Amino acid sequence: LSRHLQAALSGTTRAAFVSGDAGTGKTALLEAFATSAMAAHPDLLVVSARCNPGGGTDPFAPLRRCTGMLFGDLTGNVAWWLAGEDQLDRLQRATDLVLTSFCASGFGLVDTLVPAPSLARRAQLATPKIAAKLGGWRTGQHATPQEPMMLAREALFDQLACTFAAVARQQPLLIILDDLQWANPASLRLREV
């Protein structure tokens, strides 16, 4: 995992899979890795989600949880793994970066993968310059919470991938999806983007 992270930090996008039988410590390994990676890389952002057994009723639940963390919704069942105040602080300090990336690539994610209330809370933490960029979202120049954009799945995943990539170009981003064997097939199609 450390070699994959080093390659990613050097600019090569990476995906790594941890596999094994139930109860062998895969989740504990991922948590320990994320903790040590954050200690070694003070600017690393970590977002994570668990997939629901049987795929759950929400086909995009793991993606929604990751975007929820990135957009500062760290309550309830959105957040799976939090290393504590350090991770929270890093995510809060990345507010302008996350919102700038969202403005460039992700308006179609509102109320599909990024809840409008989470975006509104995060916008309150932004600098005036970034808040002004979000003004279009709030004034109806873009989709509003009352009239969300309905995107084809491919366009939705493209916006999500572009938003994640825009963040990662400025600050390293580690995305952890646990229990991927339970992911809904709709969420797994993200890998095709």
Coordinates of N, CA, C and O in Angstrom, one line a residue:
L1 N 0.8 -1.2 0.0 CA 0.0 0.0 0.0 C 0.9 1.3 0.0 O 0.6 2.2 -0.7
S2 N 1.9 1.2 0.8 CA 2.8 2.4 0.8 C 3.5 2.7 -0.6 O 3.6 3.8 -1.0
R3 N 3.8 1.6 -1.3 CA 4.4 1.8 -2.6 C 3.4 2.4 -3.6 O 3.7 3.3 -4.4
H4 N 2.1 1.9 -3.5 CA 1.1 2.5 -4.3 C 0.9 4.0 -4.0 O 0.7 4.8 -4.9
L5 N 0.9 4.3 -2.7 CA 0.7 5.7 -2.3 C 1.9 6.6 -2.8 O 1.7 7.7 -3.3
Q6 N 3.1 6.1 -2.7 CA 4.3 6.8 -3.2 C 4.2 7.1 -4.7 O 4.5 8.2 -5.2
A7 N 3.7 6.1 -5.4 CA 3.5 6.3 -6.9 C 2.5 7.3 -7.2 O 2.6 8.2 -8.0
A8 N 1.4 7.3 -6.4 CA 0.3 8.2 -6.6 C 0.8 9.6 -6.2 O 0.5 10.6 -6.9
L9 N 1.6 9.8 -5.2 CA 2.1 11.1 -4.8 C 3.1 11.6 -5.8 O 3.3 12.8 -5.9
S10 N 3.6 10.7 -6.6 CA 4.5 11.1 -7.7 C 3.8 11.5 -9.0 O 4.4 11.8 -10.0
G11 N 2.4 11.3 -9.0 CA 1.6 11.7 -10.1 C 1.0 10.6 -10.9 O 0.3 10.8 -11.9
T12 N 1.1 9.4 -10.4 CA 0.5 8.2 -11.1 C -0.7 7.8 -10.4 O -0.6 7.3 -9.2
T13 N -1.9 7.9 -11.0 CA -3.1 7.5 -10.3 C -3.0 6.0 -10.1 O -2.7 5.3 -11.0
R14 N -3.4 5.6 -8.9 CA -3.3 4.2 -8.5 C -4.6 3.7 -7.9 O -5.3 4.4 -7.2
A15 N -4.9 2.4 -8.1 CA -5.9 1.7 -7.3 C -5.3 0.4 -6.8 O -4.5 -0.2 -7.5
A16 N -5.6 0.1 -5.6 CA -5.0 -1.1 -4.9 C -6.2 -1.8 -4.2 O -7.1 -1.1 -3.7
F17 N -6.2 -3.1 -4.3 CA -7.2 -3.9 -3.6 C -6.6 -4.7 -2.5 O -5.6 -5.3 -2.7
V18 N -7.3 -4.7 -1.4 CA -6.9 -5.6 -0.3 C -7.9 -6.7 -0.2 O -9.1 -6.4 -0.1
S19 N -7.5 -7.9 -0.3 CA -8.4 -9.0 -0.3 C -8.1 -10.0 0.7 O -6.9 -10.1 1.2
G20 N -9.1 -10.8 1.1 CA -8.9 -11.9 2.1 C -10.2 -12.3 2.7 O -11.2 -11.7 2.4
D21 N -10.1 -13.4 3.4 CA -11.4 -13.9 4.0 C -11.9 -12.9 5.1 O -11.2 -12.1 5.6
A22 N -13.2 -13.1 5.3 CA -13.9 -12.3 6.4 C -13.2 -12.5 7.7 O -12.8 -13.6 8.1
G23 N -13.0 -11.4 8.4 CA -12.4 -11.4 9.7 C -10.9 -11.5 9.8 O -10.3 -11.7 10.8
T24 N -10.2 -11.3 8.7 CA -8.7 -11.4 8.6 C -8.0 -10.1 8.9 O -6.8 -10.0 8.9
G25 N -8.8 -9.0 9.1 CA -8.2 -7.7 9.4 C -8.0 -6.7 8.3 O -7.2 -5.8 8.4
K26 N -8.7 -6.9 7.2 CA -8.6 -6.0 6.1 C -9.0 -4.6 6.5 O -8.3 -3.6 6.2
T27 N -10.1 -4.4 7.2 CA -10.5 -3.1 7.6 C -9.5 -2.5 8.6 O -9.1 -1.3 8.4
A28 N -9.0 -3.2 9.5 CA -8.0 -2.8 10.5 C -6.7 -2.3 9.7 O -6.1 -1.3 10.1
L29 N -6.4 -3.1 8.7 CA -5.2 -2.8 7.9 C -5.4 -1.4 7.2 O -4.5 -0.6 7.2
L30 N -6.6 -1.2 6.6 CA -6.8 0.0 5.9 C -6.8 1.2 6.9 O -6.3 2.3 6.5
E31 N -7.4 1.0 8.0 CA -7.4 2.1 9.0 C -6.0 2.5 9.5 O -5.6 3.6 9.6
A32 N -5.2 1.4 9.7 CA -3.8 1.6 10.2 C -3.0 2.3 9.1 O -2.2 3.2 9.3
F33 N -3.2 1.8 7.8 CA -2.5 2.4 6.7 C -2.8 3.9 6.6 O -2.0 4.8 6.4
A34 N -4.1 4.2 6.6 CA -4.6 5.6 6.5 C -4.0 6.5 7.6 O -3.5 7.6 7.3
T35 N -3.9 6.0 8.8 CA -3.4 6.7 9.9 C -1.9 7.0 9.7 O -1.4 8.1 9.9
S36 N -1.1 6.0 9.3 CA 0.3 6.1 9.1 C 0.6 7.0 7.9 O 1.5 7.8 7.9
A37 N -0.3 6.9 6.8 CA -0.1 7.8 5.6 C -0.3 9.2 6.0 O 0.4 10.1 5.5
M38 N -1.3 9.5 6.8 CA -1.6 10.9 7.3 C -0.4 11.4 8.1 O -0.1 12.6 8.0
A39 N 0.2 10.6 8.9 CA 1.3 11.0 9.8 C 2.5 11.3 8.9 O 3.2 12.3 9.2
A40 N 2.7 10.5 7.8 CA 3.9 10.7 7.0 C 3.7 11.9 6.0 O 4.6 12.4 5.5
H41 N 2.4 12.2 5.7 CA 2.1 13.2 4.6 C 1.1 14.2 5.2 O -0.1 14.0 5.1
P42 N 1.6 15.3 5.8 CA 0.7 16.2 6.5 C -0.4 16.9 5.6 O -1.3 17.4 6.1
D43 N -0.2 16.9 4.3 CA -1.2 17.5 3.4 C -2.2 16.4 2.8 O -3.1 16.8 2.1
L44 N -2.0 15.2 3.1 CA -2.9 14.1 2.6 C -4.3 14.2 3.1 O -4.5 14.3 4.3
L45 N -5.3 14.2 2.2 CA -6.7 14.2 2.5 C -7.1 12.7 2.4 O -6.8 12.1 1.4
V46 N -7.9 12.3 3.3 CA -8.4 10.9 3.3 C -10.0 11.0 3.4 O -10.5 11.6 4.3
V47 N -10.6 10.3 2.5 CA -12.1 10.1 2.5 C -12.3 8.6 2.4 O -11.6 7.9 1.7
S48 N -13.4 8.2 3.1 CA -13.6 6.7 3.1 C -15.1 6.4 3.2 O -15.8 7.2 3.7
A49 N -15.4 5.2 2.8 CA -16.8 4.7 2.9 C -16.8 3.2 3.0 O -15.9 2.6 2.4
R50 N -17.8 2.7 3.6 CA -18.1 1.3 3.6 C -19.3 1.0 2.7 O -20.2 1.8 2.7
C51 N -19.2 -0.1 2.0 CA -20.3 -0.5 1.1 C -21.3 -1.3 2.0 O -20.9 -1.9 3.0
N52 N -22.6 -1.2 1.7 CA -23.6 -1.9 2.4 C -23.7 -3.3 2.0 O -23.6 -3.7 0.8
P53 N -24.0 -4.2 3.0 CA -24.2 -5.6 2.6 C -25.3 -5.8 1.6 O -26.4 -5.1 1.7
G54 N -25.1 -6.6 0.6 CA -26.1 -6.8 -0.4 C -26.3 -5.6 -1.3 O -27.2 -5.6 -2.1
G55 N -25.4 -4.6 -1.3 CA -25.5 -3.5 -2.1 C -26.4 -2.4 -1.6 O -26.3 -1.2 -2.0
G56 N -27.3 -2.7 -0.6 CA -28.1 -1.7 0.0 C -29.2 -1.2 -0.9 O -29.3 -1.6 -2.1
T57 N -29.9 -0.3 -0.4 CA -31.0 0.3 -1.3 C -30.6 1.5 -2.1 O -31.3 1.9 -3.0
D58 N -29.5 2.1 -1.7 CA -28.9 3.3 -2.4 C -27.8 2.8 -3.3 O -26.7 2.5 -2.8
P59 N -27.9 2.8 -4.6 CA -26.8 2.3 -5.4 C -25.6 3.1 -5.4 O -24.5 2.6 -5.7
F60 N -25.7 4.4 -5.0 CA -24.5 5.2 -4.9 C -24.0 5.5 -3.5 O -23.2 6.4 -3.3
A61 N -24.5 4.7 -2.5 CA -24.2 5.0 -1.1 C -22.7 5.2 -0.9 O -22.3 6.2 -0.2
P62 N -21.8 4.3 -1.3 CA -20.4 4.6 -1.0 C -19.8 5.8 -1.6 O -19.0 6.5 -1.0
L63 N -20.2 6.1 -2.8 CA -19.8 7.3 -3.5 C -20.3 8.6 -2.8 O -19.6 9.6 -2.6
R64 N -21.6 8.5 -2.4 CA -22.2 9.6 -1.7 C -21.5 9.8 -0.3 O -21.3 11.0 0.1
R65 N -21.1 8.8 0.3 CA -20.4 8.9 1.6 C -19.0 9.5 1.4 O -18.6 10.4 2.2
C66 N -18.3 9.2 0.4 CA -17.0 9.8 0.1 C -17.1 11.2 -0.2 O -16.4 12.1 0.3
T67 N -18.1 11.6 -1.1 CA -18.3 13.0 -1.4 C -18.8 13.8 -0.2 O -18.4 14.9 0.0
G68 N -19.6 13.1 0.6 CA -20.1 13.7 1.9 C -18.9 14.1 2.8 O -18.9 15.2 3.3
M69 N -17.9 13.2 2.9 CA -16.8 13.5 3.7 C -16.0 14.7 3.1 O -15.5 15.6 3.8
L70 N -15.8 14.6 1.8 CA -15.0 15.6 1.2 C -15.6 17.0 1.3 O -15.0 18.0 1.4
F71 N -16.9 17.0 1.2 CA -17.7 18.3 1.3 C -18.1 18.6 2.8 O -18.9 19.5 3.0
G72 N -17.4 17.9 3.7 CA -17.6 18.3 5.1 C -18.7 17.8 5.9 O -19.0 18.3 7.0
D73 N -19.5 16.8 5.4 CA -20.6 16.2 6.1 C -20.0 15.1 6.9 O -20.0 13.9 6.4
L74 N -19.6 15.3 8.1 CA -18.9 14.3 8.9 C -19.7 13.7 10.0 O -19.2 13.3 11.0
T75 N -21.0 13.7 9.8 CA -21.9 13.3 10.9 C -22.7 12.0 10.4 O -22.6 11.6 9.3
G76 N -23.3 11.4 11.4 CA -24.2 10.3 11.1 C -23.4 9.1 10.4 O -22.3 8.8 10.7
N77 N -24.1 8.4 9.5 CA -23.5 7.3 8.8 C -22.7 7.7 7.6 O -22.2 6.8 6.9
V78 N -22.5 9.0 7.3 CA -21.7 9.4 6.2 C -20.3 9.0 6.4 O -19.6 8.4 5.6
A79 N -19.8 9.3 7.6 CA -18.4 9.1 7.9 C -18.2 7.7 8.4 O -18.9 7.3 9.3
W80 N -17.2 7.0 7.8 CA -16.9 5.7 8.4 C -15.7 5.8 9.3 O -15.7 5.6 10.5
W81 N -14.5 6.1 8.7 CA -13.3 6.1 9.4 C -12.8 7.6 9.6 O -12.7 8.3 8.6
L82 N -12.6 8.0 10.8 CA -12.0 9.3 11.1 C -10.9 9.1 12.0 O -11.0 8.5 13.1
A83 N -9.7 9.6 11.6 CA -8.5 9.5 12.5 C -8.6 10.5 13.6 O -7.7 10.5 14.5
G84 N -9.6 11.3 13.7 CA -9.7 12.2 14.8 C -9.7 13.6 14.3 O -10.0 13.9 13.1
E85 N -9.3 14.5 15.2 CA -9.3 16.0 14.8 C -8.4 16.3 13.7 O -8.7 17.2 12.9
D86 N -7.3 15.6 13.5 CA -6.4 16.0 12.4 C -7.1 15.8 11.1 O -7.0 16.7 10.2
Q87 N -7.8 14.7 10.9 CA -8.5 14.5 9.6 C -9.6 15.5 9.4 O -9.7 16.1 8.3
L88 N -10.3 15.8 10.5 CA -11.4 16.8 10.4 C -10.8 18.2 10.0 O -11.3 18.9 9.1
D89 N -9.6 18.5 10.6 CA -9.0 19.8 10.4 C -8.5 19.9 8.9 O -8.7 20.9 8.2
R90 N -7.9 18.8 8.4 CA -7.4 18.8 7.0 C -8.6 19.0 6.1 O -8.5 19.7 5.1
L91 N -9.7 18.3 6.3 CA -10.8 18.4 5.4 C -11.4 19.8 5.5 O -11.8 20.4 4.4
Q92 N -11.4 20.4 6.7 CA -11.9 21.8 6.8 C -11.0 22.8 6.1 O -11.4 23.7 5.4
R93 N -9.7 22.6 6.3 CA -8.7 23.5 5.6 C -8.7 23.4 4.1 O -8.3 24.3 3.4
A94 N -9.2 22.3 3.6 CA -9.3 22.1 2.1 C -10.6 22.7 1.5 O -10.9 22.5 0.4
T95 N -11.4 23.4 2.3 CA -12.7 23.9 1.9 C -12.5 24.7 0.5 O -13.3 24.4 -0.4
D96 N -11.6 25.6 0.4 CA -11.6 26.4 -0.8 C -11.2 25.5 -2.0 O -11.7 25.7 -3.1
L97 N -10.2 24.6 -1.8 CA -9.8 23.7 -2.8 C -11.0 22.8 -3.3 O -11.2 22.7 -4.5
V98 N -11.7 22.2 -2.3 CA -12.8 21.4 -2.7 C -13.9 22.1 -3.4 O -14.4 21.7 -4.5
L99 N -14.2 23.3 -3.0 CA -15.3 24.1 -3.6 C -14.8 24.6 -5.0 O -15.6 24.7 -5.9
T100 N -13.5 25.0 -5.1 CA -13.0 25.4 -6.4 C -13.1 24.3 -7.4 O -13.5 24.4 -8.6
S101 N -12.7 23.1 -7.0 CA -12.8 21.9 -7.8 C -14.3 21.6 -8.2 O -14.6 21.2 -9.3
F102 N -15.2 21.7 -7.2 CA -16.6 21.5 -7.5 C -17.1 22.5 -8.5 O -17.8 22.2 -9.4
C103 N -16.7 23.8 -8.4 CA -17.2 24.8 -9.3 C -16.7 24.5 -10.7 O -17.4 24.8 -11.7
A104 N -15.5 24.0 -10.8 CA -14.9 23.7 -12.2 C -15.5 22.5 -12.8 O -15.7 22.5 -14.0
S105 N -16.0 21.5 -12.0 CA -16.3 20.3 -12.6 C -17.6 19.6 -12.1 O -18.1 18.7 -12.7
G106 N -18.2 20.1 -11.0 CA -19.2 19.2 -10.3 C -20.5 19.7 -10.1 O -21.2 19.1 -9.2
F107 N -21.0 20.8 -10.7 CA -22.4 21.3 -10.4 C -23.5 20.2 -10.5 O -24.5 20.3 -9.9
G108 N -23.3 19.3 -11.4 CA -24.3 18.2 -11.6 C -24.3 17.2 -10.5 O -25.2 16.4 -10.4
L109 N -23.4 17.3 -9.6 CA -23.4 16.4 -8.4 C -24.3 16.8 -7.3 O -24.6 16.0 -6.4
V110 N -24.8 18.1 -7.4 CA -25.7 18.6 -6.3 C -27.0 17.7 -6.2 O -27.6 17.5 -7.3
D111 N -27.3 17.3 -5.1 CA -28.5 16.5 -4.8 C -28.5 15.1 -5.5 O -29.5 14.4 -5.4
T112 N -27.4 14.8 -6.1 CA -27.2 13.4 -6.6 C -26.2 12.7 -5.8 O -26.5 11.7 -5.1
L113 N -25.0 13.3 -5.7 CA -23.9 12.7 -4.9 C -23.5 13.7 -3.8 O -22.8 13.3 -2.8
V114 N -23.7 15.0 -3.9 CA -23.4 16.0 -2.9 C -24.7 16.6 -2.4 O -25.3 17.3 -3.2
P115 N -25.1 16.3 -1.2 CA -26.3 16.9 -0.7 C -26.2 18.5 -0.6 O -25.2 19.0 -0.2
A116 N -27.2 19.1 -1.1 CA -27.2 20.6 -1.1 C -27.0 21.2 0.3 O -26.2 22.1 0.4
P117 N -27.5 20.6 1.3 CA -27.3 21.2 2.7 C -25.8 21.1 3.0 O -25.2 22.0 3.6
S118 N -25.1 20.0 2.6 CA -23.7 19.9 2.9 C -22.9 20.9 2.2 O -22.0 21.5 2.7
L119 N -23.2 21.1 0.9 CA -22.6 22.2 0.1 C -22.8 23.5 0.7 O -21.9 24.3 0.8
A120 N -24.0 23.8 1.1 CA -24.3 25.1 1.7 C -23.5 25.3 3.0 O -23.0 26.4 3.2
R121 N -23.4 24.3 3.9 CA -22.6 24.4 5.1 C -21.2 24.7 4.8 O -20.5 25.5 5.4
R122 N -20.7 23.9 3.8 CA -19.3 24.1 3.4 C -19.0 25.5 2.8 O -18.0 26.1 3.0
A123 N -20.0 26.0 2.1 CA -19.8 27.3 1.4 C -19.7 28.4 2.5 O -19.0 29.4 2.3
Q124 N -20.3 28.2 3.7 CA -20.2 29.2 4.7 C -18.7 29.3 5.3 O -18.4 30.3 5.9
L125 N -17.9 28.3 5.0 CA -16.5 28.3 5.5 C -15.6 28.8 4.5 O -14.4 29.0 4.8
A126 N -16.1 29.1 3.3 CA -15.2 29.4 2.2 C -14.8 30.9 2.2 O -15.5 31.7 2.9
T127 N -13.7 31.2 1.6 CA -13.3 32.6 1.4 C -14.3 33.4 0.6 O -15.1 32.7 -0.2
P128 N -14.4 34.7 0.7 CA -15.4 35.4 -0.2 C -15.2 35.2 -1.7 O -16.2 35.1 -2.4
K129 N -14.0 35.0 -2.1 CA -13.8 34.7 -3.6 C -14.4 33.4 -4.0 O -15.1 33.4 -5.0
I130 N -14.3 32.4 -3.2 CA -14.8 31.1 -3.5 C -16.4 31.1 -3.3 O -17.1 30.6 -4.2
A131 N -16.8 31.8 -2.3 CA -18.3 31.9 -2.1 C -18.9 32.6 -3.3 O -20.0 32.3 -3.7
A132 N -18.2 33.6 -3.9 CA -18.8 34.3 -5.1 C -18.9 33.3 -6.3 O -19.8 33.4 -7.0
K133 N -17.9 32.4 -6.4 CA -18.0 31.4 -7.5 C -19.2 30.5 -7.3 O -19.9 30.1 -8.2
L134 N -19.6 30.3 -6.0 CA -20.7 29.4 -5.7 C -22.0 30.2 -5.9 O -23.1 29.6 -5.8
G135 N -21.9 31.5 -6.0 CA -23.1 32.3 -6.1 C -24.1 31.8 -7.3 O -25.3 31.9 -7.1
G136 N -23.5 31.4 -8.4 CA -24.3 30.9 -9.5 C -25.1 29.7 -9.1 O -26.3 29.5 -9.5
W137 N -24.6 28.8 -8.2 CA -25.3 27.7 -7.7 C -26.5 28.1 -6.9 O -27.6 27.7 -7.0
R138 N -26.2 29.1 -6.0 CA -27.3 29.6 -5.1 C -28.3 30.4 -5.8 O -29.5 30.5 -5.4
T139 N -28.0 31.1 -6.9 CA -28.9 32.0 -7.5 C -29.7 31.4 -8.7 O -30.5 32.0 -9.4
G140 N -29.4 30.1 -9.0 CA -30.1 29.5 -10.0 C -29.4 29.4 -11.4 O -30.0 28.9 -12.3
Q141 N -28.2 30.0 -11.5 CA -27.5 29.9 -12.8 C -27.1 28.5 -13.0 O -26.8 28.1 -14.2
H142 N -27.1 27.7 -12.0 CA -26.8 26.2 -12.1 C -27.9 25.5 -11.4 O -28.8 26.2 -10.9
A143 N -27.9 24.2 -11.3 CA -28.9 23.5 -10.7 C -29.1 23.9 -9.2 O -28.1 24.2 -8.6
T144 N -30.3 24.0 -8.8 CA -30.6 24.4 -7.4 C -31.1 23.2 -6.7 O -31.5 22.2 -7.3
P145 N -31.1 23.2 -5.3 CA -31.6 22.0 -4.6 C -33.1 21.7 -5.0 O -33.5 20.6 -4.9
Q146 N -33.8 22.7 -5.4 CA -35.2 22.5 -5.8 C -35.3 21.9 -7.2 O -36.3 21.2 -7.5
E147 N -34.3 22.1 -8.0 CA -34.4 21.6 -9.4 C -33.0 21.0 -9.7 O -32.2 21.6 -10.5
P148 N -32.7 19.8 -9.2 CA -31.4 19.3 -9.4 C -31.2 18.9 -10.9 O -32.2 18.5 -11.5
M149 N -30.0 18.9 -11.3 CA -29.7 18.5 -12.7 C -29.7 16.9 -12.6 O -29.3 16.3 -11.7
M150 N -30.4 16.4 -13.6 CA -30.4 14.9 -13.7 C -29.4 14.5 -14.9 O -29.7 14.8 -16.0
L151 N -28.3 14.0 -14.5 CA -27.3 13.6 -15.4 C -27.4 12.1 -15.7 O -27.7 11.3 -14.9
A152 N -27.0 11.8 -16.9 CA -26.8 10.3 -17.2 C -25.7 9.8 -16.3 O -24.8 10.6 -15.9
R153 N -25.7 8.6 -16.0 CA -24.7 8.0 -15.1 C -23.3 8.3 -15.5 O -22.4 8.6 -14.7
E154 N -23.0 8.2 -16.8 CA -21.6 8.4 -17.3 C -21.2 9.9 -17.1 O -20.1 10.1 -16.7
A155 N -22.1 10.8 -17.3 CA -21.8 12.2 -17.1 C -21.6 12.5 -15.6 O -20.7 13.2 -15.2
L156 N -22.5 11.8 -14.7 CA -22.3 12.0 -13.3 C -21.0 11.5 -12.8 O -20.3 12.2 -12.1
F157 N -20.6 10.3 -13.3 CA -19.3 9.7 -12.9 C -18.2 10.5 -13.4 O -17.1 10.7 -12.8
D158 N -18.3 11.1 -14.6 CA -17.3 11.9 -15.2 C -17.1 13.2 -14.3 O -15.9 13.6 -14.1
Q159 N -18.2 13.8 -13.9 CA -18.1 15.0 -13.0 C -17.4 14.6 -11.7 O -16.6 15.4 -11.2
L160 N -17.8 13.5 -11.2 CA -17.2 13.0 -9.9 C -15.7 12.8 -10.1 O -14.9 13.3 -9.3
A161 N -15.3 12.1 -11.1 CA -13.9 11.8 -11.3 C -13.1 13.1 -11.6 O -12.0 13.2 -11.1
C162 N -13.7 14.0 -12.3 CA -13.0 15.3 -12.6 C -12.9 16.1 -11.3 O -11.9 16.8 -11.1
T163 N -13.9 16.1 -10.4 CA -13.8 16.8 -9.2 C -12.7 16.2 -8.3 O -11.9 16.9 -7.7
F164 N -12.7 14.9 -8.1 CA -11.7 14.2 -7.4 C -10.3 14.5 -7.9 O -9.4 14.8 -7.2
A165 N -10.2 14.5 -9.3 CA -8.9 14.7 -9.9 C -8.4 16.1 -9.7 O -7.2 16.4 -9.5
A166 N -9.4 17.1 -9.8 CA -9.0 18.5 -9.5 C -8.5 18.7 -8.1 O -7.5 19.5 -7.9
V167 N -9.1 18.1 -7.1 CA -8.6 18.1 -5.8 C -7.2 17.5 -5.7 O -6.3 18.1 -5.1
A168 N -7.1 16.3 -6.2 CA -5.8 15.6 -6.1 C -4.7 16.3 -6.8 O -3.5 16.1 -6.5
R169 N -4.9 17.1 -7.9 CA -3.9 17.8 -8.5 C -3.2 18.8 -7.6 O -2.1 19.2 -7.8
Q170 N -4.0 19.3 -6.7 CA -3.5 20.4 -5.7 C -3.1 19.8 -4.4 O -2.3 20.4 -3.7
Q171 N -3.8 18.7 -4.0 CA -3.5 18.2 -2.7 C -3.7 16.7 -2.7 O -4.8 16.2 -3.2
P172 N -2.8 15.9 -2.2 CA -3.0 14.4 -2.3 C -4.3 13.9 -1.7 O -4.7 14.4 -0.6
L173 N -5.0 13.0 -2.4 CA -6.3 12.5 -2.0 C -6.2 11.0 -2.0 O -6.0 10.4 -3.0
L174 N -6.6 10.4 -0.8 CA -6.7 9.0 -0.7 C -8.1 8.6 -0.5 O -8.8 9.1 0.5
I175 N -8.7 7.8 -1.3 CA -10.1 7.4 -1.2 C -10.1 5.9 -0.9 O -9.5 5.1 -1.6
I176 N -10.7 5.6 0.2 CA -10.8 4.2 0.7 C -12.3 3.7 0.6 O -13.1 4.4 1.2
L177 N -12.5 2.6 -0.1 CA -13.8 2.0 -0.1 C -13.6 0.6 0.5 O -12.9 -0.2 0.0
D178 N -14.3 0.4 1.6 CA -14.2 -0.9 2.3 C -15.4 -1.7 2.0 O -16.5 -1.2 1.6
D179 N -15.2 -3.0 2.0 CA -16.2 -4.0 1.7 C -16.8 -3.8 0.3 O -18.0 -3.9 0.0
L180 N -15.9 -3.7 -0.6 CA -16.2 -3.4 -2.0 C -17.0 -4.6 -2.6 O -17.7 -4.5 -3.6
Q181 N -16.9 -5.8 -2.0 CA -17.6 -6.9 -2.5 C -19.1 -6.7 -2.4 O -19.9 -7.4 -3.1
W182 N -19.5 -5.8 -1.6 CA -21.0 -5.5 -1.4 C -21.4 -4.3 -2.3 O -22.6 -3.9 -2.2
A183 N -20.5 -3.7 -3.0 CA -20.9 -2.5 -3.7 C -22.0 -2.8 -4.8 O -21.9 -3.9 -5.4
N184 N -22.9 -1.9 -4.9 CA -23.9 -2.0 -5.9 C -23.2 -1.9 -7.3 O -22.3 -1.1 -7.5
P185 N -23.7 -2.7 -8.3 CA -23.1 -2.6 -9.6 C -23.1 -1.2 -10.2 O -22.2 -0.8 -11.0
A186 N -24.1 -0.4 -9.9 CA -24.1 1.0 -10.4 C -22.9 1.8 -9.9 O -22.3 2.5 -10.6
S187 N -22.5 1.6 -8.6 CA -21.3 2.3 -8.1 C -20.1 1.8 -8.8 O -19.1 2.6 -9.0
L188 N -20.0 0.5 -9.0 CA -18.8 -0.1 -9.6 C -18.5 0.4 -11.0 O -17.4 0.4 -11.5
R189 N -19.5 1.0 -11.7 CA -19.3 1.5 -13.0 C -18.4 2.7 -13.0 O -18.0 3.2 -14.1
L190 N -18.2 3.3 -11.9 CA -17.3 4.5 -11.8 C -15.9 4.1 -12.3 O -15.3 5.0 -13.0
R191 N -15.5 2.9 -12.1 CA -14.1 2.5 -12.6 C -14.0 2.6 -14.1 O -12.9 2.6 -14.7
E192 N -15.1 2.6 -14.9 CA -15.1 2.7 -16.3 C -14.8 4.1 -16.8 O -14.5 4.3 -18.0
V193 N -14.9 5.1 -15.9 CA -14.7 6.5 -16.3 C -13.2 6.8 -16.4 O -12.4 6.4 -15.6

